[in-house]
Amino acid sequence: MAPTNLNRKRTYAQLVRARPVAPVRPVVHARPVVHRWFKYFDDVEFDDCRINRAFSVIVKVDVKFHPEAYGDIQRFILMDATGSKMEAIVSGENAARFTNILIVGQKYTIHGVYFKPNSWEINFRAIKRDYDCFFTRTTIIESYNLPLQFPLYPKQLTKFSDLSLPEHRNKTFVDIAGIIVYLGPLQRVSNRLYREVTLLDTRCDLVVIGTI
């Protein structure tokens, strides 16, 4: 039997340094870019109604009417920063939502506003304009707190001589300006206090207004 050589060189496994593992960064999906098209009421054109595009407006709620029918139709009169006014109509299940959100005298930025031609000759409208605006379930309302000054007076004033026109006889909403020349006595009519006021405009036209 051959002798065993005990002087063999021992071999060792070489240690391999582990490579540092780079931290895995979370995947961030880019948010879709939302384009906002801001619009003044006087800049609305027929093409804005035809393309069915949603716009954004900065407005102050001037008037909020009582809900109509069974509460599924709500009308507002809005005024933009130029003093121009437009009627806003909300119908269906969204009427109660906007009735509770919008407050008279407050300013808002409203996104998702659509425009349509005004059909005041067929359907009742509170003011006479070429276009209306309406809200949908995708309309977003934000409080407007930036120092944008709204005018104290509206841009369009109705002449006293135009108040007798047919379009102003059906309880339409108008803005007038004049000087009080006569203040009638306070009376009680049908359990309500009633008083008549006579106004004079710059054209020396007179109009009598009954206040309740």
PDB file of C-alpha atoms in Angstrom:
ATOM      1  CA  MET A   1       0.000   0.000   0.000  1.00  0.00           C
ATOM      2  CA  ALA A   2       1.426   3.356  -1.028  1.00  0.00           C
ATOM      3  CA  PRO A   3       2.192   5.771   1.789  1.00  0.00           C
ATOM      4  CA  THR A   4      -0.247   8.649   2.260  1.00  0.00           C
ATOM      5  CA  ASN A   5       1.132  12.179   1.793  1.00  0.00           C
ATOM      6  CA  LEU A   6      -0.096  14.304   4.698  1.00  0.00           C
ATOM      7  CA  ASN A   7       1.577  17.520   3.488  1.00  0.00           C
ATOM      8  CA  ARG A   8      -0.981  18.379   0.842  1.00  0.00           C
ATOM      9  CA  LYS A   9      -1.831  22.046   0.540  1.00  0.00           C
ATOM     10  CA  ARG A  10      -5.183  22.835   1.952  1.00  0.00           C
ATOM     11  CA  THR A  11      -7.593  24.872  -0.144  1.00  0.00           C
ATOM     12  CA  TYR A  12     -10.150  27.261   1.268  1.00  0.00           C
ATOM     13  CA  ALA A  13     -13.231  28.749  -0.313  1.00  0.00           C
ATOM     14  CA  GLN A  14     -12.625  32.396  -1.157  1.00  0.00           C
ATOM     15  CA  LEU A  15     -15.103  34.806   0.361  1.00  0.00           C
ATOM     16  CA  VAL A  16     -16.952  36.901  -2.205  1.00  0.00           C
ATOM     17  CA  ARG A  17     -18.043  40.308  -0.990  1.00  0.00           C
ATOM     18  CA  ALA A  18     -21.722  40.902  -1.533  1.00  0.00           C
ATOM     19  CA  ARG A  19     -22.503  43.800  -3.819  1.00  0.00           C
ATOM     20  CA  PRO A  20     -24.627  46.515  -2.280  1.00  0.00           C
ATOM     21  CA  VAL A  21     -28.217  46.290  -3.428  1.00  0.00           C
ATOM     22  CA  ALA A  22     -29.654  49.562  -4.649  1.00  0.00           C
ATOM     23  CA  PRO A  23     -32.932  50.466  -2.921  1.00  0.00           C
ATOM     24  CA  VAL A  24     -35.965  49.914  -5.052  1.00  0.00           C
ATOM     25  CA  ARG A  25     -37.674  53.197  -5.800  1.00  0.00           C
ATOM     26  CA  PRO A  26     -41.444  53.174  -5.779  1.00  0.00           C
ATOM     27  CA  VAL A  27     -43.040  53.603  -9.155  1.00  0.00           C
ATOM     28  CA  VAL A  28     -44.717  56.993  -9.337  1.00  0.00           C
ATOM     29  CA  HIS A  29     -47.341  57.323 -12.004  1.00  0.00           C
ATOM     30  CA  ALA A  30     -47.566  60.760 -13.548  1.00  0.00           C
ATOM     31  CA  ARG A  31     -50.835  62.515 -12.899  1.00  0.00           C
ATOM     32  CA  PRO A  32     -52.818  63.400 -15.961  1.00  0.00           C
ATOM     33  CA  VAL A  33     -52.579  67.068 -16.866  1.00  0.00           C
ATOM     34  CA  VAL A  34     -55.944  68.769 -16.436  1.00  0.00           C
ATOM     35  CA  HIS A  35     -56.417  71.794 -18.660  1.00  0.00           C
ATOM     36  CA  ARG A  36     -58.599  74.605 -17.359  1.00  0.00           C
ATOM     37  CA  TRP A  37     -60.192  77.002 -19.814  1.00  0.00           C
ATOM     38  CA  PHE A  38     -61.320  80.092 -17.910  1.00  0.00           C
ATOM     39  CA  LYS A  39     -64.069  82.153 -19.452  1.00  0.00           C
ATOM     40  CA  TYR A  40     -65.736  85.515 -18.920  1.00  0.00           C
ATOM     41  CA  PHE A  41     -69.455  85.602 -19.610  1.00  0.00           C
ATOM     42  CA  ASP A  42     -69.133  88.251 -22.322  1.00  0.00           C
ATOM     43  CA  ASP A  43     -66.583  86.086 -24.170  1.00  0.00           C
ATOM     44  CA  VAL A  44     -68.908  83.090 -24.606  1.00  0.00           C
ATOM     45  CA  GLU A  45     -69.514  82.235 -28.259  1.00  0.00           C
ATOM     46  CA  PHE A  46     -71.722  79.766 -30.078  1.00  0.00           C
ATOM     47  CA  ASP A  47     -68.752  77.492 -30.808  1.00  0.00           C
ATOM     48  CA  ASP A  48     -68.276  77.056 -27.051  1.00  0.00           C
ATOM     49  CA  CYS A  49     -71.719  75.445 -26.918  1.00  0.00           C
ATOM     50  CA  ARG A  50     -71.260  73.313 -30.015  1.00  0.00           C
ATOM     51  CA  ILE A  51     -68.005  71.616 -28.977  1.00  0.00           C
ATOM     52  CA  ASN A  52     -69.507  70.717 -25.580  1.00  0.00           C
ATOM     53  CA  ARG A  53     -66.346  71.749 -23.722  1.00  0.00           C
ATOM     54  CA  ALA A  54     -66.275  72.339 -19.970  1.00  0.00           C
ATOM     55  CA  PHE A  55     -64.975  75.723 -18.813  1.00  0.00           C
ATOM     56  CA  SER A  56     -63.988  77.306 -15.509  1.00  0.00           C
ATOM     57  CA  VAL A  57     -65.418  80.563 -14.185  1.00  0.00           C
ATOM     58  CA  ILE A  58     -64.706  82.838 -11.214  1.00  0.00           C
ATOM     59  CA  VAL A  59     -68.020  84.230 -10.031  1.00  0.00           C
ATOM     60  CA  LYS A  60     -69.980  85.714  -7.173  1.00  0.00           C
ATOM     61  CA  VAL A  61     -73.456  84.360  -6.441  1.00  0.00           C
ATOM     62  CA  ASP A  62     -75.778  87.329  -6.926  1.00  0.00           C
ATOM     63  CA  VAL A  63     -79.189  85.656  -6.604  1.00  0.00           C
ATOM     64  CA  LYS A  64     -80.378  82.193  -5.566  1.00  0.00           C
ATOM     65  CA  PHE A  65     -84.014  81.544  -6.420  1.00  0.00           C
ATOM     66  CA  HIS A  66     -86.333  79.169  -4.629  1.00  0.00           C
ATOM     67  CA  PRO A  67     -86.258  75.615  -6.025  1.00  0.00           C
ATOM     68  CA  GLU A  68     -88.876  74.951  -8.681  1.00  0.00           C
ATOM     69  CA  ALA A  69     -91.268  72.062  -9.243  1.00  0.00           C
ATOM     70  CA  TYR A  70     -90.408  69.270  -6.785  1.00  0.00           C
ATOM     71  CA  GLY A  71     -87.015  70.708  -5.928  1.00  0.00           C
ATOM     72  CA  ASP A  72     -85.301  69.250  -8.993  1.00  0.00           C
ATOM     73  CA  ILE A  73     -84.661  72.614 -10.722  1.00  0.00           C
ATOM     74  CA  GLN A  74     -82.492  75.307  -9.146  1.00  0.00           C
ATOM     75  CA  ARG A  75     -81.611  78.664 -10.719  1.00  0.00           C
ATOM     76  CA  PHE A  76     -78.835  81.091  -9.844  1.00  0.00           C
ATOM     77  CA  ILE A  77     -77.694  84.437 -11.191  1.00  0.00           C
ATOM     78  CA  LEU A  78     -73.898  84.637 -11.238  1.00  0.00           C
ATOM     79  CA  MET A  79     -71.685  87.694 -11.764  1.00  0.00           C
ATOM     80  CA  ASP A  80     -68.099  87.456 -12.989  1.00  0.00           C
ATOM     81  CA  ALA A  81     -65.200  89.800 -12.259  1.00  0.00           C
ATOM     82  CA  THR A  82     -66.180  92.164 -15.103  1.00  0.00           C
ATOM     83  CA  GLY A  83     -69.681  92.736 -13.700  1.00  0.00           C
ATOM     84  CA  SER A  84     -71.383  90.648 -16.387  1.00  0.00           C
ATOM     85  CA  LYS A  85     -74.182  88.335 -15.256  1.00  0.00           C
ATOM     86  CA  MET A  86     -75.495  85.001 -16.470  1.00  0.00           C
ATOM     87  CA  GLU A  87     -78.157  82.594 -15.305  1.00  0.00           C
ATOM     88  CA  ALA A  88     -77.038  79.158 -14.109  1.00  0.00           C
ATOM     89  CA  ILE A  89     -79.485  76.254 -14.157  1.00  0.00           C
ATOM     90  CA  VAL A  90     -79.155  72.965 -12.288  1.00  0.00           C
ATOM     91  CA  SER A  91     -81.661  70.164 -12.769  1.00  0.00           C
ATOM     92  CA  GLY A  92     -82.207  66.638 -11.531  1.00  0.00           C
ATOM     93  CA  GLU A  93     -80.512  65.103  -8.526  1.00  0.00           C
ATOM     94  CA  ASN A  94     -77.751  67.752  -8.578  1.00  0.00           C
ATOM     95  CA  ALA A  95     -80.150  70.587  -7.691  1.00  0.00           C
ATOM     96  CA  ALA A  96     -80.126  69.887  -3.948  1.00  0.00           C
ATOM     97  CA  ARG A  97     -76.329  69.585  -3.926  1.00  0.00           C
ATOM     98  CA  PHE A  98     -75.678  73.035  -5.409  1.00  0.00           C
ATOM     99  CA  THR A  99     -78.494  74.589  -3.381  1.00  0.00           C
ATOM    100  CA  ASN A 100     -76.662  73.657  -0.187  1.00  0.00           C
ATOM    101  CA  ILE A 101     -73.178  74.622  -1.439  1.00  0.00           C
ATOM    102  CA  LEU A 102     -73.644  77.997  -3.142  1.00  0.00           C
ATOM    103  CA  ILE A 103     -74.317  80.965  -0.837  1.00  0.00           C
ATOM    104  CA  VAL A 104     -75.473  84.397  -1.983  1.00  0.00           C
ATOM    105  CA  GLY A 105     -72.680  86.983  -1.847  1.00  0.00           C
ATOM    106  CA  GLN A 106     -69.840  84.434  -1.758  1.00  0.00           C
ATOM    107  CA  LYS A 107     -67.151  84.041  -4.443  1.00  0.00           C
ATOM    108  CA  TYR A 108     -66.295  80.705  -6.031  1.00  0.00           C
ATOM    109  CA  THR A 109     -64.125  79.126  -8.685  1.00  0.00           C
ATOM    110  CA  ILE A 110     -66.339  76.663 -10.538  1.00  0.00           C
ATOM    111  CA  HIS A 111     -64.815  74.032 -12.827  1.00  0.00           C
ATOM    112  CA  GLY A 112     -66.824  71.960 -15.274  1.00  0.00           C
ATOM    113  CA  VAL A 113     -69.257  74.644 -16.454  1.00  0.00           C
ATOM    114  CA  TYR A 114     -71.071  74.200 -19.771  1.00  0.00           C
ATOM    115  CA  PHE A 115     -72.803  76.839 -21.886  1.00  0.00           C
ATOM    116  CA  LYS A 116     -75.863  76.635 -24.107  1.00  0.00           C
ATOM    117  CA  PRO A 117     -77.950  79.137 -26.092  1.00  0.00           C
ATOM    118  CA  ASN A 118     -80.592  80.954 -24.076  1.00  0.00           C
ATOM    119  CA  SER A 119     -84.128  79.959 -25.048  1.00  0.00           C
ATOM    120  CA  TRP A 120     -85.860  82.768 -23.149  1.00  0.00           C
ATOM    121  CA  GLU A 121     -88.398  83.198 -25.963  1.00  0.00           C
ATOM    122  CA  ILE A 122     -89.645  79.630 -25.378  1.00  0.00           C
ATOM    123  CA  ASN A 123     -88.836  78.850 -21.745  1.00  0.00           C
ATOM    124  CA  PHE A 124     -88.836  81.207 -18.793  1.00  0.00           C
ATOM    125  CA  ARG A 125     -85.468  82.762 -17.970  1.00  0.00           C
ATOM    126  CA  ALA A 126     -84.769  85.106 -15.066  1.00  0.00           C
ATOM    127  CA  ILE A 127     -82.544  87.365 -17.181  1.00  0.00           C
ATOM    128  CA  LYS A 128     -82.352  87.954 -20.905  1.00  0.00           C
ATOM    129  CA  ARG A 129     -78.999  86.875 -22.337  1.00  0.00           C
ATOM    130  CA  ASP A 130     -77.782  85.021 -25.390  1.00  0.00           C
ATOM    131  CA  TYR A 131     -76.427  82.099 -23.336  1.00  0.00           C
ATOM    132  CA  ASP A 132     -77.024  80.152 -20.128  1.00  0.00           C
ATOM    133  CA  CYS A 133     -74.609  78.039 -18.130  1.00  0.00           C
ATOM    134  CA  PHE A 134     -75.405  74.765 -16.416  1.00  0.00           C
ATOM    135  CA  PHE A 135     -73.723  72.396 -13.978  1.00  0.00           C
ATOM    136  CA  THR A 136     -73.431  68.605 -14.018  1.00  0.00           C
ATOM    137  CA  ARG A 137     -72.417  65.933 -11.512  1.00  0.00           C
ATOM    138  CA  THR A 138     -68.754  66.445 -12.529  1.00  0.00           C
ATOM    139  CA  THR A 139     -68.813  70.175 -11.724  1.00  0.00           C
ATOM    140  CA  ILE A 140     -66.325  71.126  -8.990  1.00  0.00           C
ATOM    141  CA  ILE A 141     -66.804  74.168  -6.738  1.00  0.00           C
ATOM    142  CA  GLU A 142     -63.948  75.792  -4.813  1.00  0.00           C
ATOM    143  CA  SER A 143     -64.009  78.808  -2.511  1.00  0.00           C
ATOM    144  CA  TYR A 144     -62.235  81.800  -4.033  1.00  0.00           C
ATOM    145  CA  ASN A 145     -60.051  83.636  -1.500  1.00  0.00           C
ATOM    146  CA  LEU A 146     -57.662  85.581  -3.742  1.00  0.00           C
ATOM    147  CA  PRO A 147     -57.823  89.408  -3.622  1.00  0.00           C
ATOM    148  CA  LEU A 148     -59.808  89.827  -6.838  1.00  0.00           C
ATOM    149  CA  GLN A 149     -62.106  92.820  -6.569  1.00  0.00           C
ATOM    150  CA  PHE A 150     -65.578  92.373  -7.983  1.00  0.00           C
ATOM    151  CA  PRO A 151     -67.384  95.530  -9.141  1.00  0.00           C
ATOM    152  CA  LEU A 152     -69.996  97.019  -6.848  1.00  0.00           C
ATOM    153  CA  TYR A 153     -72.432  97.474  -9.719  1.00  0.00           C
ATOM    154  CA  PRO A 154     -73.332  95.165 -12.614  1.00  0.00           C
ATOM    155  CA  LYS A 155     -72.113  95.806 -16.124  1.00  0.00           C
ATOM    156  CA  GLN A 156     -75.541  95.856 -17.792  1.00  0.00           C
ATOM    157  CA  LEU A 157     -78.249  98.205 -16.506  1.00  0.00           C
ATOM    158  CA  THR A 158     -81.780  98.217 -17.897  1.00  0.00           C
ATOM    159  CA  LYS A 159     -83.261 101.511 -19.036  1.00  0.00           C
ATOM    160  CA  PHE A 160     -86.474 102.595 -17.363  1.00  0.00           C
ATOM    161  CA  SER A 161     -88.065 102.956 -20.801  1.00  0.00           C
ATOM    162  CA  ASP A 162     -87.314  99.278 -21.565  1.00  0.00           C
ATOM    163  CA  LEU A 163     -89.130  97.922 -18.511  1.00  0.00           C
ATOM    164  CA  SER A 164     -92.427  97.936 -20.417  1.00  0.00           C
ATOM    165  CA  LEU A 165     -91.100  95.634 -23.153  1.00  0.00           C
ATOM    166  CA  PRO A 166     -92.697  92.159 -23.362  1.00  0.00           C
ATOM    167  CA  GLU A 167     -89.534  90.323 -22.306  1.00  0.00           C
ATOM    168  CA  HIS A 168     -89.544  92.175 -18.960  1.00  0.00           C
ATOM    169  CA  ARG A 169     -93.172  91.572 -18.023  1.00  0.00           C
ATOM    170  CA  ASN A 170     -92.908  87.941 -16.939  1.00  0.00           C
ATOM    171  CA  LYS A 171     -91.146  88.407 -13.593  1.00  0.00           C
ATOM    172  CA  THR A 172     -87.704  88.775 -15.120  1.00  0.00           C
ATOM    173  CA  PHE A 173     -84.724  89.932 -13.071  1.00  0.00           C
ATOM    174  CA  VAL A 174     -83.285  93.336 -14.067  1.00  0.00           C
ATOM    175  CA  ASP A 175     -80.732  95.781 -12.663  1.00  0.00           C
ATOM    176  CA  ILE A 176     -81.626  99.470 -12.629  1.00  0.00           C
ATOM    177  CA  ALA A 177     -80.084 102.608 -11.134  1.00  0.00           C
ATOM    178  CA  GLY A 178     -81.795 105.861 -10.197  1.00  0.00           C
ATOM    179  CA  ILE A 179     -82.427 108.499  -7.570  1.00  0.00           C
ATOM    180  CA  ILE A 180     -85.274 108.107  -5.087  1.00  0.00           C
ATOM    181  CA  VAL A 181     -87.612 111.068  -5.598  1.00  0.00           C
ATOM    182  CA  TYR A 182     -90.588 109.784  -3.618  1.00  0.00           C
ATOM    183  CA  LEU A 183     -90.940 107.286  -0.794  1.00  0.00           C
ATOM    184  CA  GLY A 184     -94.518 106.173  -0.261  1.00  0.00           C
ATOM    185  CA  PRO A 185     -96.104 105.395   3.106  1.00  0.00           C
ATOM    186  CA  LEU A 186     -95.709 101.968   4.638  1.00  0.00           C
ATOM    187  CA  GLN A 187     -98.884  99.900   4.220  1.00  0.00           C
ATOM    188  CA  ARG A 188    -100.044  96.425   5.154  1.00  0.00           C
ATOM    189  CA  VAL A 189    -101.323  94.350   2.231  1.00  0.00           C
ATOM    190  CA  SER A 190    -102.333  90.697   2.746  1.00  0.00           C
ATOM    191  CA  ASN A 191    -100.491  90.498   6.069  1.00  0.00           C
ATOM    192  CA  ARG A 192     -97.336  91.915   4.454  1.00  0.00           C
ATOM    193  CA  LEU A 193     -95.727  95.326   4.672  1.00  0.00           C
ATOM    194  CA  TYR A 194     -95.780  97.134   1.329  1.00  0.00           C
ATOM    195  CA  ARG A 195     -94.260 100.413   0.139  1.00  0.00           C
ATOM    196  CA  GLU A 196     -93.912 102.099  -3.244  1.00  0.00           C
ATOM    197  CA  VAL A 197     -90.725 103.894  -4.279  1.00  0.00           C
ATOM    198  CA  THR A 198     -90.406 106.269  -7.253  1.00  0.00           C
ATOM    199  CA  LEU A 199     -87.026 106.433  -9.005  1.00  0.00           C
ATOM    200  CA  LEU A 200     -85.643 108.935 -11.524  1.00  0.00           C
ATOM    201  CA  ASP A 201     -82.831 108.025 -13.943  1.00  0.00           C
ATOM    202  CA  THR A 202     -80.407 110.218 -15.915  1.00  0.00           C
ATOM    203  CA  ARG A 203     -82.861 110.373 -18.850  1.00  0.00           C
ATOM    204  CA  CYS A 204     -85.521 111.893 -16.557  1.00  0.00           C
ATOM    205  CA  ASP A 205     -87.665 108.756 -16.841  1.00  0.00           C
ATOM    206  CA  LEU A 206     -89.668 107.691 -13.803  1.00  0.00           C
ATOM    207  CA  VAL A 207     -90.493 104.215 -12.551  1.00  0.00           C
ATOM    208  CA  VAL A 208     -92.532 103.111  -9.537  1.00  0.00           C
ATOM    209  CA  ILE A 209     -91.328 100.024  -7.677  1.00  0.00           C
ATOM    210  CA  GLY A 210     -93.311  98.151  -5.072  1.00  0.00           C
ATOM    211  CA  THR A 211     -91.236  96.726  -2.230  1.00  0.00           C
ATOM    212  CA  ILE A 212     -92.376  93.959   0.100  1.00  0.00           C
TER     213      ILE A 212
END
